[in-house]
Short mmCIF file of C-alpha atoms and ligand atoms in Angstrom, two decimals:
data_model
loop_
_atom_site.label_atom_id
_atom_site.label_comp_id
_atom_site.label_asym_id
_atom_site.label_seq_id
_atom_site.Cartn_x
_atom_site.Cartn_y
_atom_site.Cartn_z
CA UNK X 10 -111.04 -35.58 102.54
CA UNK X 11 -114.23 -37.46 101.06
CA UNK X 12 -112.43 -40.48 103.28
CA UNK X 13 -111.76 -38.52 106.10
CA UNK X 14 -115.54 -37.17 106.98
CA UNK X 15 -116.84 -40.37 106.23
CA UNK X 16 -114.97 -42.05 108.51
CA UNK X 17 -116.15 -39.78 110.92
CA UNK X 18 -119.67 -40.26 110.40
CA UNK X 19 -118.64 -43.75 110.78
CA UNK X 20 -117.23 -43.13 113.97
CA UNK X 21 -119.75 -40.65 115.61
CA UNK X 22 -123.41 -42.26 114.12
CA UNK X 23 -122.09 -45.80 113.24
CA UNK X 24 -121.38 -47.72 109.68
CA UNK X 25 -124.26 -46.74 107.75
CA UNK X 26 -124.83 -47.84 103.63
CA UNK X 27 -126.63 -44.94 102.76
CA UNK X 28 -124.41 -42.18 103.87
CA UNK X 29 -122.81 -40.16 101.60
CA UNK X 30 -120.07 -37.21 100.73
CA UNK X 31 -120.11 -33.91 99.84
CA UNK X 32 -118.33 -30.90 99.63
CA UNK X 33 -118.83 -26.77 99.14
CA UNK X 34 -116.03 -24.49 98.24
CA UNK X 35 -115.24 -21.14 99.72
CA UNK X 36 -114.65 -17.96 98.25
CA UNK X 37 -111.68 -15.25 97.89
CA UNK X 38 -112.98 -11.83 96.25
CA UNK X 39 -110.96 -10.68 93.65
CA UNK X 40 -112.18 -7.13 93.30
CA UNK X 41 -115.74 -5.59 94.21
CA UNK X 42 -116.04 -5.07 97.99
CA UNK X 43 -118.76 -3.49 99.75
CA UNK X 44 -120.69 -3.11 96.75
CA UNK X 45 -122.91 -6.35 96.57
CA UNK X 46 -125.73 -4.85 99.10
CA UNK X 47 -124.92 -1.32 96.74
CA UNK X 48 -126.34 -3.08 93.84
CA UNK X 49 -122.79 -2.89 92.32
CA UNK X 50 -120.65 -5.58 91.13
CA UNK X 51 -118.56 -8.21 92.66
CA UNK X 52 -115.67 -10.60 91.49
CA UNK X 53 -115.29 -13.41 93.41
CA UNK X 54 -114.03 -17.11 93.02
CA UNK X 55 -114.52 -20.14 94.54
CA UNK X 56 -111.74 -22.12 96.30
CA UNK X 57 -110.77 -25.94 95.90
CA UNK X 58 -110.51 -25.69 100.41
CA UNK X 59 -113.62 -25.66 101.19
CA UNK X 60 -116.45 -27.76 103.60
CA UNK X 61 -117.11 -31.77 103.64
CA UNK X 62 -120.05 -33.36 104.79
CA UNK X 63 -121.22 -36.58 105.39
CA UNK X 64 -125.16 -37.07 105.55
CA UNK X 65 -128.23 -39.13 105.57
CA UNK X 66 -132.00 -39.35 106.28
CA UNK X 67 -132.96 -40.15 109.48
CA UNK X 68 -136.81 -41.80 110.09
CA UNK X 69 -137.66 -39.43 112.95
CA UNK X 70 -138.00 -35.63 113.22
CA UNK X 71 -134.55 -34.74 114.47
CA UNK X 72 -131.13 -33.19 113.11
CA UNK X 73 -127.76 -34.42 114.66
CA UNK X 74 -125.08 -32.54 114.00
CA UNK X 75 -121.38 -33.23 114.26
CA UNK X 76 -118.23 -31.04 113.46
CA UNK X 77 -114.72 -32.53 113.07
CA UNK X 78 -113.22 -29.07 113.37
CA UNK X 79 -113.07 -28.50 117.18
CA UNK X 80 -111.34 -30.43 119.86
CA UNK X 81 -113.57 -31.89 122.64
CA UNK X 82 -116.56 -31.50 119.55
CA UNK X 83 -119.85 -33.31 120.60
CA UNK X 84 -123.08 -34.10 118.86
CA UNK X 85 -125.62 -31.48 118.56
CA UNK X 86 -129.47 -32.17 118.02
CA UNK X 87 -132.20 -30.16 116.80
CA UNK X 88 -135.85 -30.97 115.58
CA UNK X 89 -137.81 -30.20 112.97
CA UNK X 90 -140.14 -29.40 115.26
CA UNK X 91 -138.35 -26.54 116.75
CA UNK X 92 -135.83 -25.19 114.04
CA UNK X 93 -136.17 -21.75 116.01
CA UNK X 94 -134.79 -23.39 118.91
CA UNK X 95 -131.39 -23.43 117.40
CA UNK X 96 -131.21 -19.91 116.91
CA UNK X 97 -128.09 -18.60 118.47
CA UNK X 98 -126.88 -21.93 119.24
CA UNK X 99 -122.83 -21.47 118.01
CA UNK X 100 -121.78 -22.99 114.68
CA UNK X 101 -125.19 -25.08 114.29
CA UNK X 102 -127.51 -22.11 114.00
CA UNK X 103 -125.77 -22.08 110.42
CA UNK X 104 -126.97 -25.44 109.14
CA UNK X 105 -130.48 -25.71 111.16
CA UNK X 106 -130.73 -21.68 109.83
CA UNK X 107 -130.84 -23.46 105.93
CA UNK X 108 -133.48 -26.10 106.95
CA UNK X 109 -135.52 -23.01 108.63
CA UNK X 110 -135.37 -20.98 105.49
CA UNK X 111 -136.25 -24.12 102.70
CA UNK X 112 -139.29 -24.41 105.48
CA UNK X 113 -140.15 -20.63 104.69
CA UNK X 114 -140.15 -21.31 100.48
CA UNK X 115 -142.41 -24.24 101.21
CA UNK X 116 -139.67 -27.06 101.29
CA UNK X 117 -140.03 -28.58 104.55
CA UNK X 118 -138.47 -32.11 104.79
CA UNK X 119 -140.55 -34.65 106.84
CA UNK X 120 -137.95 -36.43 108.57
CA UNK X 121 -134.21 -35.44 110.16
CA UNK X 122 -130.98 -36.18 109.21
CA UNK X 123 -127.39 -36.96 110.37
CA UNK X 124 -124.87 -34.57 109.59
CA UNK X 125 -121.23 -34.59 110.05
CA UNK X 126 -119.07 -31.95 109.04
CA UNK X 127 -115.23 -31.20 108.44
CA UNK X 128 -113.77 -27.94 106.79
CA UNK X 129 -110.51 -27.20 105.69
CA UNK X 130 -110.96 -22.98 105.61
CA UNK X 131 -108.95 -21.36 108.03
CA UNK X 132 -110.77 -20.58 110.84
CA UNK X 133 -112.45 -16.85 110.77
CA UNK X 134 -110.27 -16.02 107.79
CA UNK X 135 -112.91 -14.30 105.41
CA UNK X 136 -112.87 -16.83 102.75
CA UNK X 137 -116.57 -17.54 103.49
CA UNK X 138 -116.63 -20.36 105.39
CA UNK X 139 -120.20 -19.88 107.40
CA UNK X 140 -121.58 -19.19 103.47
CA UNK X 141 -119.84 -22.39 102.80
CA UNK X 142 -121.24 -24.44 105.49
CA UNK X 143 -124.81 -22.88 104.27
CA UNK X 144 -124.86 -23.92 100.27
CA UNK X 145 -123.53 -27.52 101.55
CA UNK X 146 -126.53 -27.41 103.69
CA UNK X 147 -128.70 -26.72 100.99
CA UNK X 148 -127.27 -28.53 98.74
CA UNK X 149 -127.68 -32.06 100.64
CA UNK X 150 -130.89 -31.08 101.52
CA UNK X 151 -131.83 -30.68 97.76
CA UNK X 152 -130.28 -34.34 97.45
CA UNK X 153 -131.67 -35.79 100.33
CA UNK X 154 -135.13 -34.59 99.71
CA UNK X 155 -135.52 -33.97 96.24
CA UNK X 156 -136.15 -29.95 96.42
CA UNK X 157 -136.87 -28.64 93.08
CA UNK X 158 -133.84 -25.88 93.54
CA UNK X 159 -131.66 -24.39 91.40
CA UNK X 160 -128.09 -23.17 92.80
CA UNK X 161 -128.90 -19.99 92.32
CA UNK X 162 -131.62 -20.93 95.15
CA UNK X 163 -129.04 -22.25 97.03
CA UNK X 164 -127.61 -19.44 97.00
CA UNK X 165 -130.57 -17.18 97.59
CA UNK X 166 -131.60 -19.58 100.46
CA UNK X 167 -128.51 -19.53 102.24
CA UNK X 168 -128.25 -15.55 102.89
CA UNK X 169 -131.39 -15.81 103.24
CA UNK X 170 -130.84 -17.82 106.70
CA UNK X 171 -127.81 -15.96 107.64
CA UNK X 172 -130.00 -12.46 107.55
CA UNK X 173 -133.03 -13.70 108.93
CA UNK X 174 -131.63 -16.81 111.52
CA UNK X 175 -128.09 -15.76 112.31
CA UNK X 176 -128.39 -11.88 111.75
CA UNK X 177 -125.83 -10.65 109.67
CA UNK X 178 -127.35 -8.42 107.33
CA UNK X 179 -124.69 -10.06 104.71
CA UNK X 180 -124.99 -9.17 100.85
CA UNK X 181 -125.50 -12.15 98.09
CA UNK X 182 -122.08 -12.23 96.74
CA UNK X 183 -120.46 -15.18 99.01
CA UNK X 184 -123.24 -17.76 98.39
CA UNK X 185 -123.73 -16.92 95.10
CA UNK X 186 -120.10 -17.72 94.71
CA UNK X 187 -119.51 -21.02 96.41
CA UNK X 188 -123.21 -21.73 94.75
CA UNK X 189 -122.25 -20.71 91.25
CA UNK X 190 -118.16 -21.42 91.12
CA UNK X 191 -116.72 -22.78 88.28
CA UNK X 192 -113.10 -24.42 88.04
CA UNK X 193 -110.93 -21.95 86.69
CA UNK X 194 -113.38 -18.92 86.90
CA UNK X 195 -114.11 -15.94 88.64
CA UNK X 196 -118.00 -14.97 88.32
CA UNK X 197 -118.43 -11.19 87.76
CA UNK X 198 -121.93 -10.96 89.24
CA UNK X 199 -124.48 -7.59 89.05
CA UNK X 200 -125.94 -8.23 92.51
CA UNK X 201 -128.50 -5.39 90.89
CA UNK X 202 -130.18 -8.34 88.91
CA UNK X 203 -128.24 -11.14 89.51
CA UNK X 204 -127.06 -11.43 85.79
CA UNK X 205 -123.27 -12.96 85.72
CA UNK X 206 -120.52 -13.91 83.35
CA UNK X 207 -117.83 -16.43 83.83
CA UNK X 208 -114.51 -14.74 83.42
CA UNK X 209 -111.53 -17.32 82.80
CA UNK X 210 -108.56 -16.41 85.29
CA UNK X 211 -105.24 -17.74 83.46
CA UNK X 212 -102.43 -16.32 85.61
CA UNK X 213 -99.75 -16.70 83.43
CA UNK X 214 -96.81 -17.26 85.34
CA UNK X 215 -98.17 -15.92 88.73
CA UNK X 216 -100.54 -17.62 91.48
CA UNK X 217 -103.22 -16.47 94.05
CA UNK X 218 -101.25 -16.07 97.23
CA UNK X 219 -104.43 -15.14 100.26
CA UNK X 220 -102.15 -13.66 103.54
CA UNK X 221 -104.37 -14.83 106.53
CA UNK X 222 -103.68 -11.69 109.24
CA UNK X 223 -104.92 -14.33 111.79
CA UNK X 224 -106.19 -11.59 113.91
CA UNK X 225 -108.23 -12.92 116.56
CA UNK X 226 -111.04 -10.12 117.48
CA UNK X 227 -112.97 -9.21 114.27
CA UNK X 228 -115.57 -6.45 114.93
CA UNK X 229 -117.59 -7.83 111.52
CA UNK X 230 -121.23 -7.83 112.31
CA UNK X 231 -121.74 -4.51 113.85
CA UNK X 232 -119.16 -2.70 111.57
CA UNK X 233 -120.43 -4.30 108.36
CA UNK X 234 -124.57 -3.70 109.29
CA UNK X 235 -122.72 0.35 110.45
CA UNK X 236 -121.59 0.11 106.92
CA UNK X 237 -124.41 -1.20 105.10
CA UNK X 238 -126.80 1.45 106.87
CA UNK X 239 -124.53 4.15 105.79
CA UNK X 240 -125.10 3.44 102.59
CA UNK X 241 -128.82 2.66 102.77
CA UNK X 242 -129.53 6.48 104.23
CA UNK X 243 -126.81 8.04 101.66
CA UNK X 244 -128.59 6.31 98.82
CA UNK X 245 -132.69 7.63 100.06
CA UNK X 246 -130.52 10.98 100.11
CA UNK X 247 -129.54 11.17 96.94
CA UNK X 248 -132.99 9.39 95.04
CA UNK X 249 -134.33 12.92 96.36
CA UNK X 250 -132.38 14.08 93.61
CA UNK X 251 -131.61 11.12 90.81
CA UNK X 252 -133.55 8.44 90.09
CA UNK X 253 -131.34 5.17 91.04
CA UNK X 254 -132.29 2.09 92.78
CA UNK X 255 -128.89 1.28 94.31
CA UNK X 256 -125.25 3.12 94.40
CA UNK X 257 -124.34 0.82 91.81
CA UNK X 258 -126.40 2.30 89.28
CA UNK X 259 -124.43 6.06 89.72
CA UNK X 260 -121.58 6.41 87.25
CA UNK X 261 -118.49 8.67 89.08
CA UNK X 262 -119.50 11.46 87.25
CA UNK X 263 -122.98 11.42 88.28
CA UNK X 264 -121.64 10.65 91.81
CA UNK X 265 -119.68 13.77 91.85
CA UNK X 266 -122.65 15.90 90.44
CA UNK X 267 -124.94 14.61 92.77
CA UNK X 268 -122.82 13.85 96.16
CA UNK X 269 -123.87 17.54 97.55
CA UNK X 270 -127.46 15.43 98.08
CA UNK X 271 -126.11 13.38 101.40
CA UNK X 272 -125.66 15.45 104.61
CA UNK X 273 -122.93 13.58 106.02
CA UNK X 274 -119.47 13.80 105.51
CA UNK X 275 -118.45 10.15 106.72
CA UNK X 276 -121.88 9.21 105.02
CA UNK X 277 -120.87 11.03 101.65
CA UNK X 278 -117.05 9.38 101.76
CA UNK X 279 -118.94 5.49 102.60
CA UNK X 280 -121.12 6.33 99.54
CA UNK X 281 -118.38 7.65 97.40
CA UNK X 282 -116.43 4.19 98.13
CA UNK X 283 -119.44 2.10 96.57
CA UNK X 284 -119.72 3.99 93.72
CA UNK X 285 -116.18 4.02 92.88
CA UNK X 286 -115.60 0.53 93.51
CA UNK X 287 -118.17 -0.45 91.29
CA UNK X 288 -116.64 1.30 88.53
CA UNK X 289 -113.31 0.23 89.60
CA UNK X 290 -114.46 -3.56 89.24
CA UNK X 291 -115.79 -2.78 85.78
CA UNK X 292 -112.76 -1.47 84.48
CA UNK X 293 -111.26 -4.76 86.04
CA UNK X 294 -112.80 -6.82 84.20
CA UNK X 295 -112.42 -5.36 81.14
CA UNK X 296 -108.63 -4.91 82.22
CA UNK X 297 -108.39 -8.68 82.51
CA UNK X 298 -110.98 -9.62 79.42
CA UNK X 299 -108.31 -7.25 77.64
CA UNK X 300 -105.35 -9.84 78.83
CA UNK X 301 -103.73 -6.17 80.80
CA UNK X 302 -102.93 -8.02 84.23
CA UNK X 303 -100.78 -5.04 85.19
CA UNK X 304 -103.77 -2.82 84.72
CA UNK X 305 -106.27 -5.60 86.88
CA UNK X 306 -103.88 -5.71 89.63
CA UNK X 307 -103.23 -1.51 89.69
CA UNK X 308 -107.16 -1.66 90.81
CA UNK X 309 -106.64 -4.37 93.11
CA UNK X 310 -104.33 -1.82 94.63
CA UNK X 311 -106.56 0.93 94.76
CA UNK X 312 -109.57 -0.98 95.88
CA UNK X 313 -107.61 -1.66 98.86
CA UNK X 314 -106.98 1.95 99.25
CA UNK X 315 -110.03 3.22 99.25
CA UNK X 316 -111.13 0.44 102.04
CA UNK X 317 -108.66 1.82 103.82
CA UNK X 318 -108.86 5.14 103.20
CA UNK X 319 -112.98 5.87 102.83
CA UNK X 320 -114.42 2.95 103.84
CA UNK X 321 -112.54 2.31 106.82
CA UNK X 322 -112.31 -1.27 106.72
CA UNK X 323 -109.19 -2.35 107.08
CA UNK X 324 -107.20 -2.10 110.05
CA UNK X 325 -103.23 -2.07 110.90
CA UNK X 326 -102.81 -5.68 110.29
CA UNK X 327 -104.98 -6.04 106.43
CA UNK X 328 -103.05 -2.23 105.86
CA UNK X 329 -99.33 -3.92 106.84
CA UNK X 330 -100.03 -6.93 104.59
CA UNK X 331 -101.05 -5.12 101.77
CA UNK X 332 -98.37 -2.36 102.14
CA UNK X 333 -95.84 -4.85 102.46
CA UNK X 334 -96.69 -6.65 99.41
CA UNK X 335 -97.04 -3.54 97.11
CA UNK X 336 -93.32 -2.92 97.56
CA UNK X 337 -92.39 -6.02 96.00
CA UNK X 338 -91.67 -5.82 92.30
CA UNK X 339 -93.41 -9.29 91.61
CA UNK X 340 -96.64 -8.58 93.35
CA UNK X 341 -99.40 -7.24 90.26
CA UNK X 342 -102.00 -6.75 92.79
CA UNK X 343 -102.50 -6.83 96.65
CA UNK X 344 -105.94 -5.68 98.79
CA UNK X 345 -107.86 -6.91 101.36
CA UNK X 346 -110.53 -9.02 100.48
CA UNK X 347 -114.15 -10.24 102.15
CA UNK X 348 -115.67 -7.75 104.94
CA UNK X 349 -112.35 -6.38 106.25
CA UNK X 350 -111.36 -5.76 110.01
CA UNK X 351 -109.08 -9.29 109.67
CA UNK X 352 -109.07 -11.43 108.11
CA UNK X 353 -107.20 -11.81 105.07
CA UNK X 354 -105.62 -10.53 101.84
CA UNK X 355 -105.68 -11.44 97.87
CA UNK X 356 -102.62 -11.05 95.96
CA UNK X 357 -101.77 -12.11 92.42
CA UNK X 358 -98.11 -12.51 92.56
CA UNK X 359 -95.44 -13.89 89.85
CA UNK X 360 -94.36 -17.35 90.57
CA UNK X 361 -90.68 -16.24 90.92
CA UNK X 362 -91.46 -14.10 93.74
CA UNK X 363 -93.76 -15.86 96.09
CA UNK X 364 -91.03 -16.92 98.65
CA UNK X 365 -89.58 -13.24 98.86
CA UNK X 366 -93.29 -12.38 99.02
CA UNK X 367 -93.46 -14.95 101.97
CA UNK X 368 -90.35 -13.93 103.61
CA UNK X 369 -90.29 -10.32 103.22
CA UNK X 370 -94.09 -9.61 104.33
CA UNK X 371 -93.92 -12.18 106.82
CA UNK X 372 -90.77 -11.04 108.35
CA UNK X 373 -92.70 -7.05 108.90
CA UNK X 374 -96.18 -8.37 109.53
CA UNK X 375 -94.38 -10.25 112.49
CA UNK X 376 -92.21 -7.13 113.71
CA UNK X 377 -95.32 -4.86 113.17
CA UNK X 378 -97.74 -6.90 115.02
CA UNK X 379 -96.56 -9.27 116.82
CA UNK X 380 -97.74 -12.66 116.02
CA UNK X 381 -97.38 -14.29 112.20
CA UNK X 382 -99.28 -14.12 109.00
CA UNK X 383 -99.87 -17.43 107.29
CA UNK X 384 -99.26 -18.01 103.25
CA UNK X 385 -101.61 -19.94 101.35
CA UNK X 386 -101.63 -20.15 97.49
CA UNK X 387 -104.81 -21.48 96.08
CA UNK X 388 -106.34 -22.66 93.09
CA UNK X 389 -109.98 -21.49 92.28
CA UNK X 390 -112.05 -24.78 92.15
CA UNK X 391 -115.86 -25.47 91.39
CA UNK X 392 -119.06 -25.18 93.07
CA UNK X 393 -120.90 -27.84 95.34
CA UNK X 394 -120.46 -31.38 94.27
CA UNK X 395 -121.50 -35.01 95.48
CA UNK X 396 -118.03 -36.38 96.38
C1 GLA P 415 -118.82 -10.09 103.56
C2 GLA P 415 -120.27 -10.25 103.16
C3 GLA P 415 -120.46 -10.07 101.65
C4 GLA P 415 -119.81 -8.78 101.17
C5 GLA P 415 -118.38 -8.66 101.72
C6 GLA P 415 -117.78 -7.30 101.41
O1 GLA P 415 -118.04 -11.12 103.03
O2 GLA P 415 -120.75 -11.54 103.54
O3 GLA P 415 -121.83 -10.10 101.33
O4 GLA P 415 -120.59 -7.66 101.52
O5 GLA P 415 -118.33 -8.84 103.13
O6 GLA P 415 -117.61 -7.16 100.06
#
């Protein structure tokens, strides 16, 4: 891949010494959804697929940008005179969005750069590639420039952009992922405070199979902002009452003594989700920390139920996959994972039964809906890197 995106850098901005490679992972959520704007807690992975890039300094003021990923692809420009002007402007409002918000903390570079890019996440999939595309943003930037940045920045800084410059009103947990991965590990993250703890994933004897539903019309951004708002208003409802700072900070008990204090049905059920989830991801952890995979992926299960069922985030195609996959003996654990509406699915499955687990919820996703599913098993890889 590092060979690939070079050569075309070569090929779109000419042989150049000083160019170099780089690369960002994405993400798959194990367990935690919905709950990292909640103040609740997330735990995610990063992915060994993830986004290349090929950059260098430029001696003027602009920004050319190049992705291999689309046929009939052309270079796009943008100055660092008018980083607003990119706003809206397709799949480069993502990297110009990163140079925008270093420029808010202070970190503005003084000249442009060339910028080619190639990623290897399914397209639209929900394994994080626009959160992808941001940390390797930031994280050439920092190398390019010398920005005194942590990852953690990176990570900061890049949903930073996409809430402010591209308008999703995303939580932290998919930068701080791909910002913070580590080979091997999940990250169970307190988006409360941003404390975290590595958590070592040995699968014995079973892999992380992600079913892509490859639907092609995802309703994300104005479902997931519905979502989040739902949860904003439930939450001022019920600090009339208990003194909490986000849904994350209400055990289920205190949930169900409390829930009487939101005036909403659907809002009540959205709220009851992110409290429940939160504790469900705890008791995850500890599940897995505890070596009781059976246990981890009986959550996995019911995390996807209650996306389903209270959250409403799921959809026919996520529901089939997941349903599908339950009723195979070999599959611990099966749920949707990322913001939902399509996208795709987690499962941990034993190694023995990942081609029924192919065949079998391929062969009713395809009768059900119409069009295939595609199979990918991954391996959970490391955070940005200099290739
Ligand atoms: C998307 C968002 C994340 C998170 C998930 C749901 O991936 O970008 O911040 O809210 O949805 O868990």
């Amino acid at each position: 891949m590092k060979q690939k995106v070079l050569e075309g850098f070569e090929k779109v901005f000419g042989k150049n010494d000083d160019v170099k490679a780089y690369f960002a992972p994405g993400r798959v959520n194990l367990i935690g959804e919905h709950t990292d704007y909640n103040g609740g807690h997330v735990f995610p992975c990063a992915l060994t697929i993830g986004t290349y890039g090929a950059a260098v300094q430029r001696n003027d003021r602009k920004i050319r940008l190049f992705s291999m990923n689309f046929e009939n692809s052309k270079v796009e420009e943008a100055s660092l005179d008018n980083l607003d002007g990119a706003r809206g402007a397709g799949w480069i409002a993502y990297p110009v969005g990163v140079v925008w918000a270093f420029a808010q903390r202070g970190f503005k570079p003084e000249t442009g750069f060339d910028l080619v890019i190639y990623g290897n996440i399914p397209n639209g999939s929900g394994l994080s590639s626009s959160a992808s595309l941001e940390v390797l943003t930031g994280f050439i930037l920092r190398d390019l420039y010398g920005f005194d940045v942590t990852n953690q920045d990176l990570a900061l800084i890049g949903q930073y952009s996409e809430n402010n410059f591209n308008g999703c009103n995303c939580g932290i947990m998919d930068q701080f992922a791909v910002a913070m991965g580590k080979e091997s590990n999940a990250i169970f993250l307190d988006t409360a405070d941003l404390s975290f703890d590595y958590a070592p994933i040995a699968l014995k004897g079973c892999k992380i199979v992600i079913a892509n539903t490859n639907k092609k019309h995802k309703l994300t951004d104005s479902a997931y902002n519905e979502r989040r708002s739902a949860c904003e208003k439930a939450l001022s409802e019920l600090q009339q009452v208990v003194d909490i700072k986000g849904l994350g900070d209400l055990s289920i008990e205190e949930f169900e003594a409390h829930k009487d204090a939101i005036k909403d049905d659907d809002r009540r059920i959205k709220a009851k989700h992110a409290v429940y989830e939160n504790q469900r991801t705890i008791e995850a952890v500890d599940a897995l920390k505890a070596g009781d995979l059976e246990k981890f992926g009986k959550l996995m299960n019911a995390s996807h139920v209650s996306l389903r069922d209270d959250y409403d985030v799921t959809g026919v195609e996520l529901d089939t996959l997941a349903e599908e996959a339950w009723k195979i003996p070999g599959v611990i654990g099966s749920r949707m994972t990322g913001g939902g509406f399509g996208g795709c699915t987690v499962s941990i499955v034993k190694d023995e039964a990942i081609d029924e687990f192919k065949e079998k919820v391929g062969k009713a996703y395809r009768e059900k809906i119409g069009y295939d599913a595609t199979f990918y098993i991954v391996e959970i890889g490391g955070g940005p890197t200099v290739l």
